Amino acid sequence: MLSSHVRLVPARVRLVHSLVRNPSRSFMDLKALLSSLNDFASLSFAESWDNVGLLVEPSPPHTVNTLFLTNDLTEAVMQEALQKKADFILSYHPPIFRPIQRITWKTWKERLLIRALENRVAVFSPHTAYDAAPQGVNNWLAKGLGVCTSRPIHPSTAPNHPTGGTHRVEFNVNHTQDLDEVMSAVKGISDVSVTSFSARTDDEEQTRVSLNCSQQALMQVVAFLSQNRQLYQKTEILSLEKPLLLHTGMGRLCTLDDSVSLATLIERIKRHLKLSHVRLALGSPKSKWWLCALALGAVFCRGPRPTSTSQVRCPITMF
């Protein structure tokens, strides 16, 4: 879990409840805080289109004593954060999304940047990284449905390949060939790791050579192997996939353990979100899928269009 030594102030949306103040230390270095936030939810979980991470950085060194949490950083929120003497603002939605060509006083987003820099306030946005995290927003929303099993709709992948390469190249070398020459040539290519083992093909003892390499190194490996027709014809090239991360990704597909009425499901969501009302929109009666839009998520459920007393079990798809 995320730990911190910075003081939290009341904010409009409290996203991280495990941040606490350590009486033995009243401040935290910005880099250390960013490392703790990344441990809580890696920025690699975020969608490729998103703009996450540290968006505004005061000139170093920068220490954080007061961290201000908000759902959206508006001018009113910035004013409140400055009144609270915040050194760091964690805004769930990124206040900077599209490229900014100039920083003037004309638009509210530009004014946010000016005030943040003038007052030495760092601005950080996690957005979809917190959506996808195992302990993030999507999982929290799913808990409001009741006892259920859930899995990500679009699972996240690890940031790196476990083998240190994007491709694997395998081929056999006859003992009559100069194995040392082949091994020396491929080991001389950067970003290549080589393993070899004995193999028998058509009752002939051979050496199986396996290379893990990057995309750039792959072209050099292929160029070398193409010089030897016998090697090249027996070469296998595999594209390595990044492994999926458990319980991590966008959306959740949830199946309730027990059927409940739609009215009961709505009441659960309202209690979970601490809201007196939620908006409900049902899809077309002719559709095989009915759509129920609830607060921060959308729920798709297959079957006939329900009424308030219809029994809902799922699977429920949350975005």
PDB file of C-alpha atoms in Angstrom:
ATOM      1  CA  MET A   1       0.000   0.000   0.000  1.00  0.00           C
ATOM      2  CA  LEU A   2       0.993   3.591  -0.523  1.00  0.00           C
ATOM      3  CA  SER A   3       2.612   5.236   2.436  1.00  0.00           C
ATOM      4  CA  SER A   4       3.530   8.848   2.874  1.00  0.00           C
ATOM      5  CA  HIS A   5       4.756  11.384   5.374  1.00  0.00           C
ATOM      6  CA  VAL A   6       2.867  14.371   4.031  1.00  0.00           C
ATOM      7  CA  ARG A   7      -0.116  16.169   5.528  1.00  0.00           C
ATOM      8  CA  LEU A   8      -3.421  15.812   3.730  1.00  0.00           C
ATOM      9  CA  VAL A   9      -5.963  18.591   3.582  1.00  0.00           C
ATOM     10  CA  PRO A  10      -9.710  18.302   2.934  1.00  0.00           C
ATOM     11  CA  ALA A  11     -10.362  18.052  -0.773  1.00  0.00           C
ATOM     12  CA  ARG A  12     -13.363  17.637  -3.028  1.00  0.00           C
ATOM     13  CA  VAL A  13     -12.656  13.980  -3.742  1.00  0.00           C
ATOM     14  CA  ARG A  14     -10.509  11.808  -1.518  1.00  0.00           C
ATOM     15  CA  LEU A  15      -8.921   9.215  -3.775  1.00  0.00           C
ATOM     16  CA  VAL A  16      -6.201   7.709  -1.595  1.00  0.00           C
ATOM     17  CA  HIS A  17      -7.247   6.945   1.963  1.00  0.00           C
ATOM     18  CA  SER A  18      -3.998   5.271   3.025  1.00  0.00           C
ATOM     19  CA  LEU A  19      -1.960   8.475   2.955  1.00  0.00           C
ATOM     20  CA  VAL A  20      -1.227   9.379   6.551  1.00  0.00           C
ATOM     21  CA  ARG A  21       0.944  11.843   8.338  1.00  0.00           C
ATOM     22  CA  ASN A  22       4.009  10.537  10.120  1.00  0.00           C
ATOM     23  CA  PRO A  23       4.635  12.689  13.228  1.00  0.00           C
ATOM     24  CA  SER A  24       8.358  11.994  13.003  1.00  0.00           C
ATOM     25  CA  ARG A  25       8.614  13.668   9.612  1.00  0.00           C
ATOM     26  CA  SER A  26       6.655  16.666   8.379  1.00  0.00           C
ATOM     27  CA  PHE A  27       7.707  16.662   4.727  1.00  0.00           C
ATOM     28  CA  MET A  28       8.622  14.359   1.864  1.00  0.00           C
ATOM     29  CA  ASP A  29      10.916  14.818  -1.113  1.00  0.00           C
ATOM     30  CA  LEU A  30       9.015  15.086  -4.403  1.00  0.00           C
ATOM     31  CA  LYS A  31      10.914  12.203  -6.008  1.00  0.00           C
ATOM     32  CA  ALA A  32      10.229   9.952  -3.023  1.00  0.00           C
ATOM     33  CA  LEU A  33       6.529  10.849  -3.134  1.00  0.00           C
ATOM     34  CA  LEU A  34       6.354  10.092  -6.862  1.00  0.00           C
ATOM     35  CA  SER A  35       8.004   6.737  -6.219  1.00  0.00           C
ATOM     36  CA  SER A  36       5.395   5.920  -3.545  1.00  0.00           C
ATOM     37  CA  LEU A  37       2.548   6.906  -5.863  1.00  0.00           C
ATOM     38  CA  ASN A  38       3.983   4.705  -8.612  1.00  0.00           C
ATOM     39  CA  ASP A  39       4.231   1.807  -6.150  1.00  0.00           C
ATOM     40  CA  PHE A  40       0.545   2.251  -5.381  1.00  0.00           C
ATOM     41  CA  ALA A  41      -0.425   2.229  -9.072  1.00  0.00           C
ATOM     42  CA  SER A  42       2.168   2.138 -11.826  1.00  0.00           C
ATOM     43  CA  LEU A  43       1.720   4.768 -14.524  1.00  0.00           C
ATOM     44  CA  SER A  44       2.307   1.962 -17.034  1.00  0.00           C
ATOM     45  CA  PHE A  45      -1.278   0.834 -16.272  1.00  0.00           C
ATOM     46  CA  ALA A  46      -2.641   3.987 -17.941  1.00  0.00           C
ATOM     47  CA  GLU A  47      -4.151   3.997 -21.414  1.00  0.00           C
ATOM     48  CA  SER A  48      -1.836   5.050 -24.250  1.00  0.00           C
ATOM     49  CA  TRP A  49      -4.005   8.083 -25.088  1.00  0.00           C
ATOM     50  CA  ASP A  50      -3.960   9.385 -21.529  1.00  0.00           C
ATOM     51  CA  ASN A  51      -1.725  12.113 -20.101  1.00  0.00           C
ATOM     52  CA  VAL A  52      -0.693  10.898 -16.668  1.00  0.00           C
ATOM     53  CA  GLY A  53       2.118  11.458 -14.200  1.00  0.00           C
ATOM     54  CA  LEU A  54       3.863  14.615 -13.076  1.00  0.00           C
ATOM     55  CA  LEU A  55       2.426  17.441 -15.189  1.00  0.00           C
ATOM     56  CA  VAL A  56       3.918  20.439 -13.378  1.00  0.00           C
ATOM     57  CA  GLU A  57       7.272  20.265 -11.599  1.00  0.00           C
ATOM     58  CA  PRO A  58       8.715  23.177  -9.630  1.00  0.00           C
ATOM     59  CA  SER A  59      12.464  23.674  -9.912  1.00  0.00           C
ATOM     60  CA  PRO A  60      14.298  21.142  -7.706  1.00  0.00           C
ATOM     61  CA  PRO A  61      14.749  20.510  -4.925  1.00  0.00           C
ATOM     62  CA  HIS A  62      11.072  20.386  -4.029  1.00  0.00           C
ATOM     63  CA  THR A  63       9.714  19.056  -0.751  1.00  0.00           C
ATOM     64  CA  VAL A  64       6.056  18.295  -0.080  1.00  0.00           C
ATOM     65  CA  ASN A  65       4.413  19.058   3.237  1.00  0.00           C
ATOM     66  CA  THR A  66       0.769  19.371   2.165  1.00  0.00           C
ATOM     67  CA  LEU A  67      -0.792  17.187  -0.522  1.00  0.00           C
ATOM     68  CA  PHE A  68      -4.145  18.295  -1.932  1.00  0.00           C
ATOM     69  CA  LEU A  69      -6.476  15.738  -3.542  1.00  0.00           C
ATOM     70  CA  THR A  70      -9.151  16.620  -6.086  1.00  0.00           C
ATOM     71  CA  ASN A  71     -11.167  15.060  -8.875  1.00  0.00           C
ATOM     72  CA  ASP A  72     -10.756  18.034 -11.236  1.00  0.00           C
ATOM     73  CA  LEU A  73      -8.310  20.900 -10.909  1.00  0.00           C
ATOM     74  CA  THR A  74     -10.282  24.038 -11.673  1.00  0.00           C
ATOM     75  CA  GLU A  75      -9.384  27.620 -10.830  1.00  0.00           C
ATOM     76  CA  ALA A  76     -11.585  27.479  -7.735  1.00  0.00           C
ATOM     77  CA  VAL A  77      -9.844  24.300  -6.587  1.00  0.00           C
ATOM     78  CA  MET A  78      -6.435  25.854  -7.245  1.00  0.00           C
ATOM     79  CA  GLN A  79      -7.402  28.842  -5.094  1.00  0.00           C
ATOM     80  CA  GLU A  80      -8.480  26.503  -2.296  1.00  0.00           C
ATOM     81  CA  ALA A  81      -5.240  24.513  -2.578  1.00  0.00           C
ATOM     82  CA  LEU A  82      -3.158  27.688  -2.334  1.00  0.00           C
ATOM     83  CA  GLN A  83      -5.135  28.819   0.696  1.00  0.00           C
ATOM     84  CA  LYS A  84      -4.290  25.475   2.303  1.00  0.00           C
ATOM     85  CA  LYS A  85      -0.625  26.066   1.379  1.00  0.00           C
ATOM     86  CA  ALA A  86      -0.461  22.887  -0.703  1.00  0.00           C
ATOM     87  CA  ASP A  87       2.880  21.909  -2.238  1.00  0.00           C
ATOM     88  CA  PHE A  88       1.466  19.092  -4.348  1.00  0.00           C
ATOM     89  CA  ILE A  89      -1.909  18.641  -6.059  1.00  0.00           C
ATOM     90  CA  LEU A  90      -3.057  15.178  -7.077  1.00  0.00           C
ATOM     91  CA  SER A  91      -5.808  15.711  -9.645  1.00  0.00           C
ATOM     92  CA  TYR A  92      -7.529  12.527 -10.786  1.00  0.00           C
ATOM     93  CA  HIS A  93      -8.325  14.019 -14.198  1.00  0.00           C
ATOM     94  CA  PRO A  94      -5.327  15.613 -15.953  1.00  0.00           C
ATOM     95  CA  PRO A  95      -5.707  19.413 -16.224  1.00  0.00           C
ATOM     96  CA  ILE A  96      -3.290  19.290 -19.164  1.00  0.00           C
ATOM     97  CA  PHE A  97      -4.374  16.958 -21.944  1.00  0.00           C
ATOM     98  CA  ARG A  98      -3.650  18.499 -25.317  1.00  0.00           C
ATOM     99  CA  PRO A  99      -0.362  20.276 -26.169  1.00  0.00           C
ATOM    100  CA  ILE A 100      -0.173  23.899 -25.025  1.00  0.00           C
ATOM    101  CA  GLN A 101       1.611  26.250 -27.430  1.00  0.00           C
ATOM    102  CA  ARG A 102       1.856  29.220 -25.080  1.00  0.00           C
ATOM    103  CA  ILE A 103       1.306  30.062 -21.435  1.00  0.00           C
ATOM    104  CA  THR A 104      -0.568  33.344 -21.049  1.00  0.00           C
ATOM    105  CA  TRP A 105      -3.373  34.660 -18.849  1.00  0.00           C
ATOM    106  CA  LYS A 106      -6.034  34.132 -21.543  1.00  0.00           C
ATOM    107  CA  THR A 107      -7.370  30.653 -20.734  1.00  0.00           C
ATOM    108  CA  TRP A 108      -8.131  29.011 -17.418  1.00  0.00           C
ATOM    109  CA  LYS A 109      -5.788  26.085 -18.059  1.00  0.00           C
ATOM    110  CA  GLU A 110      -2.905  28.429 -18.800  1.00  0.00           C
ATOM    111  CA  ARG A 111      -3.706  30.373 -15.646  1.00  0.00           C
ATOM    112  CA  LEU A 112      -3.574  27.116 -13.665  1.00  0.00           C
ATOM    113  CA  LEU A 113      -0.048  26.452 -14.892  1.00  0.00           C
ATOM    114  CA  ILE A 114       1.072  29.999 -14.140  1.00  0.00           C
ATOM    115  CA  ARG A 115      -0.277  29.886 -10.591  1.00  0.00           C
ATOM    116  CA  ALA A 116       1.182  26.425  -9.961  1.00  0.00           C
ATOM    117  CA  LEU A 117       4.653  27.486 -11.099  1.00  0.00           C
ATOM    118  CA  GLU A 118       4.541  30.857  -9.337  1.00  0.00           C
ATOM    119  CA  ASN A 119       3.583  29.188  -6.060  1.00  0.00           C
ATOM    120  CA  ARG A 120       5.877  26.162  -6.475  1.00  0.00           C
ATOM    121  CA  VAL A 121       3.038  23.634  -6.527  1.00  0.00           C
ATOM    122  CA  ALA A 122       3.588  20.301  -8.250  1.00  0.00           C
ATOM    123  CA  VAL A 123       0.634  18.844 -10.172  1.00  0.00           C
ATOM    124  CA  PHE A 124       0.209  15.096 -10.684  1.00  0.00           C
ATOM    125  CA  SER A 125      -2.555  13.120 -12.424  1.00  0.00           C
ATOM    126  CA  PRO A 126      -3.015   9.323 -12.267  1.00  0.00           C
ATOM    127  CA  HIS A 127      -6.365   9.040 -14.154  1.00  0.00           C
ATOM    128  CA  THR A 128      -6.616   5.705 -16.002  1.00  0.00           C
ATOM    129  CA  ALA A 129      -3.660   4.277 -14.074  1.00  0.00           C
ATOM    130  CA  TYR A 130      -5.875   4.424 -10.966  1.00  0.00           C
ATOM    131  CA  ASP A 131      -8.794   3.023 -12.980  1.00  0.00           C
ATOM    132  CA  ALA A 132      -6.828  -0.056 -14.002  1.00  0.00           C
ATOM    133  CA  ALA A 133      -4.943  -0.737 -10.757  1.00  0.00           C
ATOM    134  CA  PRO A 134      -5.926  -3.861  -8.772  1.00  0.00           C
ATOM    135  CA  GLN A 135      -6.898  -1.647  -5.806  1.00  0.00           C
ATOM    136  CA  GLY A 136      -8.107   1.184  -8.026  1.00  0.00           C
ATOM    137  CA  VAL A 137     -11.324   2.889  -9.074  1.00  0.00           C
ATOM    138  CA  ASN A 138     -12.809   0.047 -11.159  1.00  0.00           C
ATOM    139  CA  ASN A 139     -12.411  -2.491  -8.375  1.00  0.00           C
ATOM    140  CA  TRP A 140     -13.854  -0.015  -5.890  1.00  0.00           C
ATOM    141  CA  LEU A 141     -16.905   0.539  -8.094  1.00  0.00           C
ATOM    142  CA  ALA A 142     -17.386  -3.223  -8.508  1.00  0.00           C
ATOM    143  CA  LYS A 143     -17.534  -3.665  -4.734  1.00  0.00           C
ATOM    144  CA  GLY A 144     -20.706  -1.584  -4.700  1.00  0.00           C
ATOM    145  CA  LEU A 145     -22.566  -4.270  -6.671  1.00  0.00           C
ATOM    146  CA  GLY A 146     -22.409  -6.782  -3.842  1.00  0.00           C
ATOM    147  CA  VAL A 147     -20.659 -10.131  -3.568  1.00  0.00           C
ATOM    148  CA  CYS A 148     -19.441 -10.990  -7.044  1.00  0.00           C
ATOM    149  CA  THR A 149     -16.575 -12.306  -9.090  1.00  0.00           C
ATOM    150  CA  SER A 150     -14.925  -9.814 -11.427  1.00  0.00           C
ATOM    151  CA  ARG A 151     -12.189  -9.637 -14.009  1.00  0.00           C
ATOM    152  CA  PRO A 152     -10.802  -6.841 -16.191  1.00  0.00           C
ATOM    153  CA  ILE A 153     -12.474  -6.372 -19.572  1.00  0.00           C
ATOM    154  CA  HIS A 154      -9.231  -5.186 -21.154  1.00  0.00           C
ATOM    155  CA  PRO A 155      -6.382  -6.658 -19.080  1.00  0.00           C
ATOM    156  CA  SER A 156      -3.203  -4.643 -18.684  1.00  0.00           C
ATOM    157  CA  THR A 157       0.113  -6.058 -19.814  1.00  0.00           C
ATOM    158  CA  ALA A 158       3.455  -5.839 -18.071  1.00  0.00           C
ATOM    159  CA  PRO A 159       5.552  -2.828 -19.129  1.00  0.00           C
ATOM    160  CA  ASN A 160       8.419  -5.062 -20.263  1.00  0.00           C
ATOM    161  CA  HIS A 161       8.937  -8.474 -21.782  1.00  0.00           C
ATOM    162  CA  PRO A 162      10.097 -10.945 -19.119  1.00  0.00           C
ATOM    163  CA  THR A 163      12.825 -12.268 -21.386  1.00  0.00           C
ATOM    164  CA  GLY A 164      14.369  -8.904 -22.172  1.00  0.00           C
ATOM    165  CA  GLY A 165      13.461  -9.011 -25.850  1.00  0.00           C
ATOM    166  CA  THR A 166      10.532  -8.632 -28.221  1.00  0.00           C
ATOM    167  CA  HIS A 167      11.329 -11.647 -30.429  1.00  0.00           C
ATOM    168  CA  ARG A 168      12.736 -15.156 -30.162  1.00  0.00           C
ATOM    169  CA  VAL A 169      14.745 -16.696 -33.008  1.00  0.00           C
ATOM    170  CA  GLU A 170      15.472 -20.430 -33.028  1.00  0.00           C
ATOM    171  CA  PHE A 171      17.447 -22.579 -35.454  1.00  0.00           C
ATOM    172  CA  ASN A 172      19.493 -25.777 -35.516  1.00  0.00           C
ATOM    173  CA  VAL A 173      23.209 -25.985 -36.199  1.00  0.00           C
ATOM    174  CA  ASN A 174      24.729 -29.267 -37.407  1.00  0.00           C
ATOM    175  CA  HIS A 175      27.780 -30.465 -35.536  1.00  0.00           C
ATOM    176  CA  THR A 176      29.582 -30.508 -38.841  1.00  0.00           C
ATOM    177  CA  GLN A 177      29.084 -26.763 -39.129  1.00  0.00           C
ATOM    178  CA  ASP A 178      31.266 -24.324 -37.294  1.00  0.00           C
ATOM    179  CA  LEU A 179      29.143 -23.843 -34.174  1.00  0.00           C
ATOM    180  CA  ASP A 180      31.693 -21.556 -32.544  1.00  0.00           C
ATOM    181  CA  GLU A 181      31.596 -19.212 -35.532  1.00  0.00           C
ATOM    182  CA  VAL A 182      27.800 -19.006 -35.441  1.00  0.00           C
ATOM    183  CA  MET A 183      27.700 -18.403 -31.694  1.00  0.00           C
ATOM    184  CA  SER A 184      30.398 -15.757 -31.870  1.00  0.00           C
ATOM    185  CA  ALA A 185      28.554 -13.903 -34.647  1.00  0.00           C
ATOM    186  CA  VAL A 186      25.172 -13.754 -32.897  1.00  0.00           C
ATOM    187  CA  LYS A 187      26.699 -12.878 -29.525  1.00  0.00           C
ATOM    188  CA  GLY A 188      28.383  -9.930 -31.204  1.00  0.00           C
ATOM    189  CA  ILE A 189      25.002  -8.356 -31.950  1.00  0.00           C
ATOM    190  CA  SER A 190      23.804  -5.975 -29.228  1.00  0.00           C
ATOM    191  CA  ASP A 191      20.512  -6.611 -27.403  1.00  0.00           C
ATOM    192  CA  VAL A 192      20.756 -10.353 -28.004  1.00  0.00           C
ATOM    193  CA  SER A 193      20.802 -13.113 -25.371  1.00  0.00           C
ATOM    194  CA  VAL A 194      21.799 -16.591 -26.534  1.00  0.00           C
ATOM    195  CA  THR A 195      21.155 -20.075 -25.178  1.00  0.00           C
ATOM    196  CA  SER A 196      21.885 -23.425 -26.789  1.00  0.00           C
ATOM    197  CA  PHE A 197      21.105 -27.072 -26.072  1.00  0.00           C
ATOM    198  CA  SER A 198      21.462 -30.448 -27.719  1.00  0.00           C
ATOM    199  CA  ALA A 199      18.661 -31.616 -30.004  1.00  0.00           C
ATOM    200  CA  ARG A 200      18.078 -34.643 -32.226  1.00  0.00           C
ATOM    201  CA  THR A 201      16.440 -34.183 -35.617  1.00  0.00           C
ATOM    202  CA  ASP A 202      15.930 -37.093 -38.017  1.00  0.00           C
ATOM    203  CA  ASP A 203      18.292 -39.202 -35.889  1.00  0.00           C
ATOM    204  CA  GLU A 204      20.970 -36.550 -36.303  1.00  0.00           C
ATOM    205  CA  GLU A 205      22.552 -34.881 -33.291  1.00  0.00           C
ATOM    206  CA  GLN A 206      22.343 -31.088 -33.609  1.00  0.00           C
ATOM    207  CA  THR A 207      22.584 -27.971 -31.466  1.00  0.00           C
ATOM    208  CA  ARG A 208      19.458 -25.880 -31.022  1.00  0.00           C
ATOM    209  CA  VAL A 209      20.259 -22.177 -30.736  1.00  0.00           C
ATOM    210  CA  SER A 210      17.666 -19.844 -29.174  1.00  0.00           C
ATOM    211  CA  LEU A 211      18.014 -16.050 -29.287  1.00  0.00           C
ATOM    212  CA  ASN A 212      15.971 -13.406 -27.487  1.00  0.00           C
ATOM    213  CA  CYS A 213      16.416 -10.051 -29.160  1.00  0.00           C
ATOM    214  CA  SER A 214      14.941  -6.605 -29.637  1.00  0.00           C
ATOM    215  CA  GLN A 215      13.138  -5.474 -32.787  1.00  0.00           C
ATOM    216  CA  GLN A 216      16.250  -3.647 -33.982  1.00  0.00           C
ATOM    217  CA  ALA A 217      18.554  -6.592 -33.274  1.00  0.00           C
ATOM    218  CA  LEU A 218      16.171  -8.939 -35.088  1.00  0.00           C
ATOM    219  CA  MET A 219      17.025  -7.354 -38.432  1.00  0.00           C
ATOM    220  CA  GLN A 220      20.744  -7.953 -37.835  1.00  0.00           C
ATOM    221  CA  VAL A 221      20.130 -11.554 -36.783  1.00  0.00           C
ATOM    222  CA  VAL A 222      18.046 -12.228 -39.898  1.00  0.00           C
ATOM    223  CA  ALA A 223      20.691 -10.573 -42.079  1.00  0.00           C
ATOM    224  CA  PHE A 224      23.352 -12.888 -40.642  1.00  0.00           C
ATOM    225  CA  LEU A 225      21.247 -16.046 -40.947  1.00  0.00           C
ATOM    226  CA  SER A 226      20.249 -15.224 -44.529  1.00  0.00           C
ATOM    227  CA  GLN A 227      23.894 -15.607 -45.527  1.00  0.00           C
ATOM    228  CA  ASN A 228      23.592 -19.318 -44.735  1.00  0.00           C
ATOM    229  CA  ARG A 229      20.757 -20.831 -46.713  1.00  0.00           C
ATOM    230  CA  GLN A 230      20.644 -24.015 -44.665  1.00  0.00           C
ATOM    231  CA  LEU A 231      20.331 -22.073 -41.401  1.00  0.00           C
ATOM    232  CA  TYR A 232      17.862 -19.550 -42.766  1.00  0.00           C
ATOM    233  CA  GLN A 233      15.434 -22.167 -44.153  1.00  0.00           C
ATOM    234  CA  LYS A 234      15.149 -23.792 -40.723  1.00  0.00           C
ATOM    235  CA  THR A 235      14.817 -20.576 -38.747  1.00  0.00           C
ATOM    236  CA  GLU A 236      11.746 -19.941 -36.588  1.00  0.00           C
ATOM    237  CA  ILE A 237      10.906 -16.394 -35.499  1.00  0.00           C
ATOM    238  CA  LEU A 238       8.423 -15.852 -32.681  1.00  0.00           C
ATOM    239  CA  SER A 239       6.931 -12.551 -31.547  1.00  0.00           C
ATOM    240  CA  LEU A 240       6.925 -12.438 -27.746  1.00  0.00           C
ATOM    241  CA  GLU A 241       3.881 -11.022 -25.979  1.00  0.00           C
ATOM    242  CA  LYS A 242       4.055  -9.069 -22.756  1.00  0.00           C
ATOM    243  CA  PRO A 243       2.429 -11.067 -19.948  1.00  0.00           C
ATOM    244  CA  LEU A 244      -1.000 -10.071 -18.655  1.00  0.00           C
ATOM    245  CA  LEU A 245      -1.179  -8.599 -15.156  1.00  0.00           C
ATOM    246  CA  LEU A 246      -3.506 -10.269 -12.671  1.00  0.00           C
ATOM    247  CA  HIS A 247      -6.594  -8.238 -11.627  1.00  0.00           C
ATOM    248  CA  THR A 248      -5.314  -5.217 -13.576  1.00  0.00           C
ATOM    249  CA  GLY A 249      -6.890  -3.451 -16.536  1.00  0.00           C
ATOM    250  CA  MET A 250      -9.733  -1.310 -17.811  1.00  0.00           C
ATOM    251  CA  GLY A 251     -13.346  -2.037 -16.909  1.00  0.00           C
ATOM    252  CA  ARG A 252     -14.652  -4.981 -14.915  1.00  0.00           C
ATOM    253  CA  LEU A 253     -16.864  -7.899 -15.918  1.00  0.00           C
ATOM    254  CA  CYS A 254     -18.757  -8.808 -12.752  1.00  0.00           C
ATOM    255  CA  THR A 255     -21.023 -11.759 -12.001  1.00  0.00           C
ATOM    256  CA  LEU A 256     -23.135 -11.538  -8.868  1.00  0.00           C
ATOM    257  CA  ASP A 257     -23.163 -14.589  -6.618  1.00  0.00           C
ATOM    258  CA  ASP A 258     -26.929 -14.195  -6.127  1.00  0.00           C
ATOM    259  CA  SER A 259     -29.592 -12.631  -8.310  1.00  0.00           C
ATOM    260  CA  VAL A 260     -31.079  -9.353  -7.088  1.00  0.00           C
ATOM    261  CA  SER A 261     -33.705  -6.970  -8.402  1.00  0.00           C
ATOM    262  CA  LEU A 262     -32.597  -3.988 -10.425  1.00  0.00           C
ATOM    263  CA  ALA A 263     -34.009  -1.740  -7.695  1.00  0.00           C
ATOM    264  CA  THR A 264     -31.814  -3.492  -5.112  1.00  0.00           C
ATOM    265  CA  LEU A 265     -28.766  -3.140  -7.339  1.00  0.00           C
ATOM    266  CA  ILE A 266     -29.411   0.583  -7.722  1.00  0.00           C
ATOM    267  CA  GLU A 267     -29.771   1.006  -3.955  1.00  0.00           C
ATOM    268  CA  ARG A 268     -26.461  -0.774  -3.445  1.00  0.00           C
ATOM    269  CA  ILE A 269     -24.749   1.562  -5.873  1.00  0.00           C
ATOM    270  CA  LYS A 270     -26.262   4.612  -4.201  1.00  0.00           C
ATOM    271  CA  ARG A 271     -25.111   3.488  -0.752  1.00  0.00           C
ATOM    272  CA  HIS A 272     -21.655   2.665  -2.039  1.00  0.00           C
ATOM    273  CA  LEU A 273     -21.257   6.039  -3.749  1.00  0.00           C
ATOM    274  CA  LYS A 274     -23.022   7.849  -0.887  1.00  0.00           C
ATOM    275  CA  LEU A 275     -25.442   9.454  -3.319  1.00  0.00           C
ATOM    276  CA  SER A 276     -29.127  10.111  -2.852  1.00  0.00           C
ATOM    277  CA  HIS A 277     -29.846   9.779  -6.576  1.00  0.00           C
ATOM    278  CA  VAL A 278     -28.275   8.178  -9.632  1.00  0.00           C
ATOM    279  CA  ARG A 279     -29.279   8.474 -13.257  1.00  0.00           C
ATOM    280  CA  LEU A 280     -30.666   5.326 -14.837  1.00  0.00           C
ATOM    281  CA  ALA A 281     -31.055   4.789 -18.584  1.00  0.00           C
ATOM    282  CA  LEU A 282     -32.406   1.534 -20.009  1.00  0.00           C
ATOM    283  CA  GLY A 283     -31.745   0.427 -23.563  1.00  0.00           C
ATOM    284  CA  SER A 284     -34.216  -0.455 -26.271  1.00  0.00           C
ATOM    285  CA  PRO A 285     -36.614  -3.310 -25.456  1.00  0.00           C
ATOM    286  CA  LYS A 286     -35.672  -4.881 -28.807  1.00  0.00           C
ATOM    287  CA  SER A 287     -31.998  -4.947 -27.986  1.00  0.00           C
ATOM    288  CA  LYS A 288     -30.422  -8.175 -26.731  1.00  0.00           C
ATOM    289  CA  TRP A 289     -28.329  -5.953 -24.440  1.00  0.00           C
ATOM    290  CA  TRP A 290     -29.818  -3.468 -22.030  1.00  0.00           C
ATOM    291  CA  LEU A 291     -27.765  -0.540 -20.891  1.00  0.00           C
ATOM    292  CA  CYS A 292     -27.866   0.823 -17.381  1.00  0.00           C
ATOM    293  CA  ALA A 293     -25.761   3.930 -16.847  1.00  0.00           C
ATOM    294  CA  LEU A 294     -25.005   4.362 -13.165  1.00  0.00           C
ATOM    295  CA  ALA A 295     -22.969   7.304 -11.854  1.00  0.00           C
ATOM    296  CA  LEU A 296     -19.256   6.752 -12.586  1.00  0.00           C
ATOM    297  CA  GLY A 297     -19.699   3.500 -14.506  1.00  0.00           C
ATOM    298  CA  ALA A 298     -21.804   1.935 -17.213  1.00  0.00           C
ATOM    299  CA  VAL A 299     -23.346  -1.474 -16.828  1.00  0.00           C
ATOM    300  CA  PHE A 300     -24.242  -3.684 -19.780  1.00  0.00           C
ATOM    301  CA  CYS A 301     -26.274  -6.804 -19.134  1.00  0.00           C
ATOM    302  CA  ARG A 302     -27.504  -9.398 -21.590  1.00  0.00           C
ATOM    303  CA  GLY A 303     -31.126 -10.464 -21.507  1.00  0.00           C
ATOM    304  CA  PRO A 304     -34.599  -8.945 -21.649  1.00  0.00           C
ATOM    305  CA  ARG A 305     -35.100  -5.306 -20.747  1.00  0.00           C
ATOM    306  CA  PRO A 306     -35.566  -5.294 -16.959  1.00  0.00           C
ATOM    307  CA  THR A 307     -38.044  -3.545 -14.723  1.00  0.00           C
ATOM    308  CA  SER A 308     -37.332  -2.363 -11.195  1.00  0.00           C
ATOM    309  CA  THR A 309     -38.311  -5.805  -9.906  1.00  0.00           C
ATOM    310  CA  SER A 310     -36.414  -7.809 -12.521  1.00  0.00           C
ATOM    311  CA  GLN A 311     -33.773 -10.174 -11.185  1.00  0.00           C
ATOM    312  CA  VAL A 312     -30.263  -9.171 -12.213  1.00  0.00           C
ATOM    313  CA  ARG A 313     -27.319 -11.505 -11.989  1.00  0.00           C
ATOM    314  CA  CYS A 314     -25.241 -10.714 -15.053  1.00  0.00           C
ATOM    315  CA  PRO A 315     -22.549 -10.816 -16.211  1.00  0.00           C
ATOM    316  CA  ILE A 316     -22.383  -7.091 -15.535  1.00  0.00           C
ATOM    317  CA  THR A 317     -19.865  -5.133 -17.581  1.00  0.00           C
ATOM    318  CA  MET A 318     -18.558  -1.940 -15.976  1.00  0.00           C
ATOM    319  CA  PHE A 319     -16.625   0.788 -17.778  1.00  0.00           C
TER     320      PHE A 319
END
